[in-house]
mmCIF file of C-alpha atoms in Angstrom:
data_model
loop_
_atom_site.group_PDB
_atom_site.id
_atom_site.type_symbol
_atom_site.label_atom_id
_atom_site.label_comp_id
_atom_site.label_asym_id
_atom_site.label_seq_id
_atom_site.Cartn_x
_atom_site.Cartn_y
_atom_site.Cartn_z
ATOM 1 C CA UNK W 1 147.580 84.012 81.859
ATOM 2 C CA UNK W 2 146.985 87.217 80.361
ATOM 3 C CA UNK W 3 149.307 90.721 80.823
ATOM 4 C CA UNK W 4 149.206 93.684 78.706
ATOM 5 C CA UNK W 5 152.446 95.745 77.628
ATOM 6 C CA UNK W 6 153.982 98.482 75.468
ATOM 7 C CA UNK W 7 157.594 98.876 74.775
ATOM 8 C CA UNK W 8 158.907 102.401 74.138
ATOM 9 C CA UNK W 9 160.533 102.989 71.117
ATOM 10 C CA UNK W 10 164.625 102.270 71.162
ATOM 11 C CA UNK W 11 164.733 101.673 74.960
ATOM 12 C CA UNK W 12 163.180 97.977 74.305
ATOM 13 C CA UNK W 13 161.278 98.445 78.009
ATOM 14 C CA UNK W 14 157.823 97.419 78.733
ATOM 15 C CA UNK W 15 155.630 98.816 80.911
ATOM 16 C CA UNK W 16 152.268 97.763 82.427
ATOM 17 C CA UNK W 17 149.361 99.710 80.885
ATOM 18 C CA UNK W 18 146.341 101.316 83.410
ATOM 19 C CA UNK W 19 143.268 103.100 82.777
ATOM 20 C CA UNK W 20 144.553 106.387 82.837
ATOM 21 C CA UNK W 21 145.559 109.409 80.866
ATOM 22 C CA UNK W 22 149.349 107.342 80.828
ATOM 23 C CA UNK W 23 147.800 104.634 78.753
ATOM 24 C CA UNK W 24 150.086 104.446 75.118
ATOM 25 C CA UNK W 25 147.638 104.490 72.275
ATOM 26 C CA UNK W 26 146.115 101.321 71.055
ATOM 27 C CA UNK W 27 148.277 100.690 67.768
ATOM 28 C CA UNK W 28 151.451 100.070 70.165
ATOM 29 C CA UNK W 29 149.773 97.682 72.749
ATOM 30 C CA UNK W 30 150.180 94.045 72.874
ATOM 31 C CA UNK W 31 149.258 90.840 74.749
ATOM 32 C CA UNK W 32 151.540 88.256 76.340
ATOM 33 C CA UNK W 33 149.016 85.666 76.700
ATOM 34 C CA UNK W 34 150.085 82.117 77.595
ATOM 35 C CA UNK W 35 149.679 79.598 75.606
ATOM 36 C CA UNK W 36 146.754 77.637 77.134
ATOM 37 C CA UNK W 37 144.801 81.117 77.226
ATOM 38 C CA UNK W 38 145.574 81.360 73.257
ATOM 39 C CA UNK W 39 144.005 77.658 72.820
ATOM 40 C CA UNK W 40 141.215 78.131 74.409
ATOM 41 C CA UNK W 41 141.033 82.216 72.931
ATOM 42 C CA UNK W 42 141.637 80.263 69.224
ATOM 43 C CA UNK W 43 139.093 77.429 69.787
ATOM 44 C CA UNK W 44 136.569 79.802 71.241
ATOM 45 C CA UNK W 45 137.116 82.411 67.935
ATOM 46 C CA UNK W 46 137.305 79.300 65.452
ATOM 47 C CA UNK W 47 134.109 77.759 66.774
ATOM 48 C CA UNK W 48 132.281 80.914 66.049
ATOM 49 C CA UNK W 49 134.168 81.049 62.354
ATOM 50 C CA UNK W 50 133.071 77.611 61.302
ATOM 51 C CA UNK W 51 129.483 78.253 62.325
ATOM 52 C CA UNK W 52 129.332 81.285 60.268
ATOM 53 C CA UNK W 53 130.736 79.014 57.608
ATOM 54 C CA UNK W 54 128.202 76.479 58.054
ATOM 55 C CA UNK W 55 125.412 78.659 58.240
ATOM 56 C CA UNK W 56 126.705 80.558 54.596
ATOM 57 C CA UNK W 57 127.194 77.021 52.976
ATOM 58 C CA UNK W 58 123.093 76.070 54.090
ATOM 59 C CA UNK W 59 121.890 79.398 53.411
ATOM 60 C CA UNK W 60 123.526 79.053 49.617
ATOM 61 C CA UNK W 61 121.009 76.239 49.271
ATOM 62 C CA UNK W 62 117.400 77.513 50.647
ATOM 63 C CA UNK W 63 115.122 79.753 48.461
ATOM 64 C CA UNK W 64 113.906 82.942 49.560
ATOM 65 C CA UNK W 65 115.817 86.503 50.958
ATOM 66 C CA UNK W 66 118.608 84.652 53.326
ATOM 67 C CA UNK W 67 120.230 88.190 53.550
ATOM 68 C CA UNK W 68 122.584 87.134 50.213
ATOM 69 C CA UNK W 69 122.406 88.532 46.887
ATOM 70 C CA UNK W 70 123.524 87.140 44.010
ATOM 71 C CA UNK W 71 126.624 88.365 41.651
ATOM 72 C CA UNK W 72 126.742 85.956 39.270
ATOM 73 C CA UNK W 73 125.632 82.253 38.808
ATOM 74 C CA UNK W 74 127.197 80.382 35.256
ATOM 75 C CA UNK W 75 128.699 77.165 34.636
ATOM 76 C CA UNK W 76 128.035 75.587 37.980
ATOM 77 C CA UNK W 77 129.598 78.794 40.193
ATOM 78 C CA UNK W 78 127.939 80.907 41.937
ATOM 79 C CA UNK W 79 129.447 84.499 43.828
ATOM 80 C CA UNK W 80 127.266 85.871 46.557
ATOM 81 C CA UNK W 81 127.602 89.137 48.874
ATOM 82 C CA UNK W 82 126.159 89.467 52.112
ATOM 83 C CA UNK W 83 123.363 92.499 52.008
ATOM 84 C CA UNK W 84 122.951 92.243 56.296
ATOM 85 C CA UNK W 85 125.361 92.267 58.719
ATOM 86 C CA UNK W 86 129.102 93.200 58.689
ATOM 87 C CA UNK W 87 130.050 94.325 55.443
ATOM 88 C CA UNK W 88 132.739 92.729 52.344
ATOM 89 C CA UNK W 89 131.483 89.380 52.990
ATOM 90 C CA UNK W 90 131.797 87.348 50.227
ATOM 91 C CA UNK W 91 130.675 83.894 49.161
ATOM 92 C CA UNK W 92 131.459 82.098 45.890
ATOM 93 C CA UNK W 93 130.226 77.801 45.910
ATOM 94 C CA UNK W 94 131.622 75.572 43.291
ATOM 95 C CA UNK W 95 130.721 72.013 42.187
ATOM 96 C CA UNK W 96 133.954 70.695 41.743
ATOM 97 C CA UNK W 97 133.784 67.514 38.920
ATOM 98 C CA UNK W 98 136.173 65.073 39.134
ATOM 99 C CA UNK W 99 138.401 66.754 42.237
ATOM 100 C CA UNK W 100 137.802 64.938 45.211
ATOM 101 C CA UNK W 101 137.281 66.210 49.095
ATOM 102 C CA UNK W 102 140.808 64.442 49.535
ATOM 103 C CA UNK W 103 142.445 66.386 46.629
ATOM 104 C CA UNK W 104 140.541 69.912 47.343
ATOM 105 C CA UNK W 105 141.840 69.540 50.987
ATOM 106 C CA UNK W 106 145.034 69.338 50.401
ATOM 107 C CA UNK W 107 145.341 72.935 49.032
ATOM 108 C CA UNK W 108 142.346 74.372 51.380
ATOM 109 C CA UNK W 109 144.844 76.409 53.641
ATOM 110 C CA UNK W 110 145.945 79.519 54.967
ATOM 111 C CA UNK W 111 148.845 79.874 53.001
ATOM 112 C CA UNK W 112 147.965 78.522 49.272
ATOM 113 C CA UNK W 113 145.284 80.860 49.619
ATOM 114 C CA UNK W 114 147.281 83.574 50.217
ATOM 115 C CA UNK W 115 148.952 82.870 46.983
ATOM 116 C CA UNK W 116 146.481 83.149 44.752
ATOM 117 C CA UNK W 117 145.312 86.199 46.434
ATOM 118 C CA UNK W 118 148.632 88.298 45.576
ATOM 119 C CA UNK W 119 151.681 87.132 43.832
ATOM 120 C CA UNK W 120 153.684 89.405 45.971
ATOM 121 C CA UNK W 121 153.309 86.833 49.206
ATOM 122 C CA UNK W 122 156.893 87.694 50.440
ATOM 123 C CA UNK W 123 156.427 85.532 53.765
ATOM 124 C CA UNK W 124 154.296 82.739 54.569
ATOM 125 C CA UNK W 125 155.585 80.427 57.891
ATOM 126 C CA UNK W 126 153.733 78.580 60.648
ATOM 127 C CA UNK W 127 154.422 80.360 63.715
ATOM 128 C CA UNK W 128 152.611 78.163 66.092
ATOM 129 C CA UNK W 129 151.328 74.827 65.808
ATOM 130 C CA UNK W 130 148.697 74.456 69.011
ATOM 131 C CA UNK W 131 147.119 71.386 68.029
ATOM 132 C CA UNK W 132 147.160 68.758 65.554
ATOM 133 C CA UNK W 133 144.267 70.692 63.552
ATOM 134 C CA UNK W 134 145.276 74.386 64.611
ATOM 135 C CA UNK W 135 147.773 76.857 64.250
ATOM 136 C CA UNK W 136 149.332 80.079 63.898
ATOM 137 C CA UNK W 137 150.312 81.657 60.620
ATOM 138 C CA UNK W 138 152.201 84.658 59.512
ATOM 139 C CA UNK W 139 151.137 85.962 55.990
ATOM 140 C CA UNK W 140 153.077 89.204 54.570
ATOM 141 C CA UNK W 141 152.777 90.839 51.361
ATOM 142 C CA UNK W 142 155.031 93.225 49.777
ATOM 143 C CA UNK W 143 154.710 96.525 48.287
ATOM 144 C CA UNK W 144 154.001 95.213 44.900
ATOM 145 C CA UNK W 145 151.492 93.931 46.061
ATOM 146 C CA UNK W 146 147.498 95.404 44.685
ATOM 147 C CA UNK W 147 146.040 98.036 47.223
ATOM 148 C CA UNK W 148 144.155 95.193 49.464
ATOM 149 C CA UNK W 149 147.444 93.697 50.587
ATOM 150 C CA UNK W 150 150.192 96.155 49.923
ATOM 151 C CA UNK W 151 152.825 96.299 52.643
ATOM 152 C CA UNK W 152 150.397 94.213 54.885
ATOM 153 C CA UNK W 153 150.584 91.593 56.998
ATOM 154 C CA UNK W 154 148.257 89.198 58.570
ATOM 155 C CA UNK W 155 148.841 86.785 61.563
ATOM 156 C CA UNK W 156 146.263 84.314 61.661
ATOM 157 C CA UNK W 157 144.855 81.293 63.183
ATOM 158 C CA UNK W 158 143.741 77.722 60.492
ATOM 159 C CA UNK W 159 142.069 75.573 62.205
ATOM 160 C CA UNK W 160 140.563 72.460 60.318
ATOM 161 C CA UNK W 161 137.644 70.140 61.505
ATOM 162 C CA UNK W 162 135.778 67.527 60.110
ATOM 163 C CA UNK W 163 131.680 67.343 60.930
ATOM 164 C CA UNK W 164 129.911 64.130 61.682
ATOM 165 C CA UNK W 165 128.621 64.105 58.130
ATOM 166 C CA UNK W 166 131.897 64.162 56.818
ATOM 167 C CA UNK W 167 131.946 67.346 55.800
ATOM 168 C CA UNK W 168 135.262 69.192 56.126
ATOM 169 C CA UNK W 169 135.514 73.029 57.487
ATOM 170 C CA UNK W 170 138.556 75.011 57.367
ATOM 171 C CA UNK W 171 138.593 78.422 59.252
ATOM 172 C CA UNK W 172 140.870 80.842 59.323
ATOM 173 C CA UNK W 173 140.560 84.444 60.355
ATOM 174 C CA UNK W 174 142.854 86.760 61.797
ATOM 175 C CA UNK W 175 143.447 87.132 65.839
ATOM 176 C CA UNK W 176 143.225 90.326 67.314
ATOM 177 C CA UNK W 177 146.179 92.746 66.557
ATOM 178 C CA UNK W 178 147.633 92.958 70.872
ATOM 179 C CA UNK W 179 147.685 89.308 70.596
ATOM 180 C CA UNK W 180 149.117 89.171 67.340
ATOM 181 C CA UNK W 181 151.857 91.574 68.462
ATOM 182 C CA UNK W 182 152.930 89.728 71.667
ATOM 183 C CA UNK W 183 153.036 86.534 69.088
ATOM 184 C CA UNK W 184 155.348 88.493 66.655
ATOM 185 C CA UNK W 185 157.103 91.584 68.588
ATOM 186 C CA UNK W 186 159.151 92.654 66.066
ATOM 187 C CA UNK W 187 156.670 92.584 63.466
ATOM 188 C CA UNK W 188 154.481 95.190 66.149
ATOM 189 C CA UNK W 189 154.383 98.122 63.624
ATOM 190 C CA UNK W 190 153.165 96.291 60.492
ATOM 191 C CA UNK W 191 150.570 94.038 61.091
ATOM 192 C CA UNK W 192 147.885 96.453 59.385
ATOM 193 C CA UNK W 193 145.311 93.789 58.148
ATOM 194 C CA UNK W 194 142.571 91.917 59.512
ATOM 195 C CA UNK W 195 140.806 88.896 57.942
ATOM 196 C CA UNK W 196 137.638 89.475 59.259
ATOM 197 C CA UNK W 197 136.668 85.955 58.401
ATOM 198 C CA UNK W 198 137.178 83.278 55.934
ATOM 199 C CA UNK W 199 137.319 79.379 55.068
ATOM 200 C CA UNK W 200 135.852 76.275 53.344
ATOM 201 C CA UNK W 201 133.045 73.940 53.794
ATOM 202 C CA UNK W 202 133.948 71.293 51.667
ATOM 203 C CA UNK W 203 131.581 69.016 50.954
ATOM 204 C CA UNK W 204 131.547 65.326 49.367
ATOM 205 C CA UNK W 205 129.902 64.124 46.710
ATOM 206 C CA UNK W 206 129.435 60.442 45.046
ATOM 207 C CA UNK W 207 131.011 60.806 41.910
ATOM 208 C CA UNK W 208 134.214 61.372 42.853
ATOM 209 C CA UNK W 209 133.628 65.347 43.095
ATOM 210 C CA UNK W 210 133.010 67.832 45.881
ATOM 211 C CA UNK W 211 131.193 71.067 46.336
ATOM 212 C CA UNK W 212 132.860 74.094 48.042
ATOM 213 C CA UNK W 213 131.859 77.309 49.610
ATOM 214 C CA UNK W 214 134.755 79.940 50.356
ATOM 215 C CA UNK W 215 133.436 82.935 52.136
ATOM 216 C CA UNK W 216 136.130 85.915 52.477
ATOM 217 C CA UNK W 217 135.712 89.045 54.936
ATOM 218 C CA UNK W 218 139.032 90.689 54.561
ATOM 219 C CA UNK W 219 139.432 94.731 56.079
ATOM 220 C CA UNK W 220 142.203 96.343 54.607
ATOM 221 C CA UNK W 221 142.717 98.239 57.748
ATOM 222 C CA UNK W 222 143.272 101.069 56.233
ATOM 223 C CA UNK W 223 141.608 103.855 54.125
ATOM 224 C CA UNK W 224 140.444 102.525 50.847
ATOM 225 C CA UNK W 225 137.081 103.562 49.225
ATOM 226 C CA UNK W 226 134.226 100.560 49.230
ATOM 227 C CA UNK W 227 133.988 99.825 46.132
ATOM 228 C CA UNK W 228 137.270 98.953 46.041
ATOM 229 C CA UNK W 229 137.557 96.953 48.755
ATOM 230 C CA UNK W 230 134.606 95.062 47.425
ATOM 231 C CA UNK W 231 135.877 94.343 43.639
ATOM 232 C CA UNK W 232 139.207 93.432 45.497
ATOM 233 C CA UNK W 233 136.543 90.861 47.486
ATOM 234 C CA UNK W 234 134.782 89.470 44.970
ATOM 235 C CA UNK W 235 137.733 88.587 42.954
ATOM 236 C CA UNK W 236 139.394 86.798 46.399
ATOM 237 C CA UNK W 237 136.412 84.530 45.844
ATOM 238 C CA UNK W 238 137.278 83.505 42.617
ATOM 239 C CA UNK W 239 140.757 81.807 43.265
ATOM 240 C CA UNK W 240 138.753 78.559 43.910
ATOM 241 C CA UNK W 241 139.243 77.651 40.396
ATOM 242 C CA UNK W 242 143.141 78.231 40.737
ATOM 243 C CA UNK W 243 142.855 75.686 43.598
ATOM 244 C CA UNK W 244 141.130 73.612 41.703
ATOM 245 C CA UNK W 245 143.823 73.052 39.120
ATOM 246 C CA UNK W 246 146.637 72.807 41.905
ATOM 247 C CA UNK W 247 144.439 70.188 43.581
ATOM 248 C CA UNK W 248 143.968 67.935 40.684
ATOM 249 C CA UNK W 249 147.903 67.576 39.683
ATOM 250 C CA UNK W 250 147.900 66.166 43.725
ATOM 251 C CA UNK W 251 147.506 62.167 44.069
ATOM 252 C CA UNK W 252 144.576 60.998 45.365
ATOM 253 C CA UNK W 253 144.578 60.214 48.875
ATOM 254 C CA UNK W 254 141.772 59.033 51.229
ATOM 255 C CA UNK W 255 143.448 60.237 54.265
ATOM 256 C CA UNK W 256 143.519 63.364 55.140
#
């Protein structure tokens, strides 16, 4: 069940939003969507994510223009950005020795990404858990934070699925700001960022190792020139190798 509201500032009332010239502006609307409506909203979104994932982790593989050009490619890493299609998509895939798909999993989420990306992560919290493999997660940054994140927040959805090759895909991307709003009223005013899209494919390999693709589609939302926003992408790419080290001082485990 899905209703749409905005609450006047100070008076805490809501009122119900029509087509006309009475309509607040967008940045104050927000959803109050049930929570079977988010599941299926979140699996319907997440499906879509981990295709897009899939597709980048193949495409890293096959010869020829696959609408990706190549950064940089040393010492088994490679960093990709997307030439077609929506723009700041970035790719990096690493052959991981000695760190298994168990180990790498264990630090493939939402929130020990958001670490790496900024050390001014002042909030990180599941806010909704709608499934064993997805949930709802509120990511804030500071304002000591670098220009991509300062004073930003993110509410996002992680959901994690494992293919019939064994293959594990993590997805998370942001939801749409109305819903994110009716999930966190009192956070209305500052959720400013979008994470476009973003995840692992996480692949294993027989020698106790694993290769990974991260792709990263993050929009500042907000006015910062390009080529910013795409040396702040490129280097989101890169925190594989931090999660690399926090994944090998984790015990092995063959369940994940």
């Amino acid at each position: 069940m899905w209703s749409t509201s905005s609450t006047s500032c100070g008076s805490g009332s809501s009122s119900s939003i029509s087509s006309g010239s009475n309509s607040p502006p967008a940045s104050s609307r927000s959803w109050l969507i049930s929570e079977d409506s988010l599941r299926r909203y979140v699996n319907y979104a997440s499906e879509s994510c981990i295709q897009e994932l899939l597709s980048a982790s193949v495409s890293s593989r096959v010869g020829g223009d696959d609408g990706w050009k190549f950064l940089a490619i040393e010492d088994n890493v490679e960093i990709s950005k997307r030439c077609s299609g929506s723009p700041h998509v970035f790719r990096s895939r690493w052959l991981l020795r000695s760190v298994s798909l168990e180990q790498f999993m264990t630090v493939a989420n939402a929130i020990d990404a958001a670490k790496q990306w900024d050390r001014d992560l002042v909030e990180a919290k599941y806010i909704k858990v709608l499934d064993d493999n997805l949930s709802i997660i509120r990511l804030r940054f500071g304002y000591a934070s670098k220009p991509l994140f300062k004073n930003r927040e993110f509410v996002v959805y992680e959901r994690r699925q494992e293919m019939d090759d064994g293959t594990l895909v993590v997805a998370v991307a942001s939801l749409p700001k109305e819903i994110a709003a009716g999930l966190h009223p009192k956070g209305n005013n500052s959720i400013r960022g979008l994470l476009l899209q973003s995840g692992w494919v996480v692949e294993k390999l027989d020698d106790h190792s694993c290769l990974v693709t991260y792709v990263v589609q993050l929009d500042p939302a907000g006015w910062l020139p390009k080529c910013l926003v795409n040396r702040f992408n490129t280097k989101l790419v890169m925190i594989i190798d931090n999660l690399k080290k926090l994944a090998q001082a984790c015990p092995i485990n063959n369940e994940i």
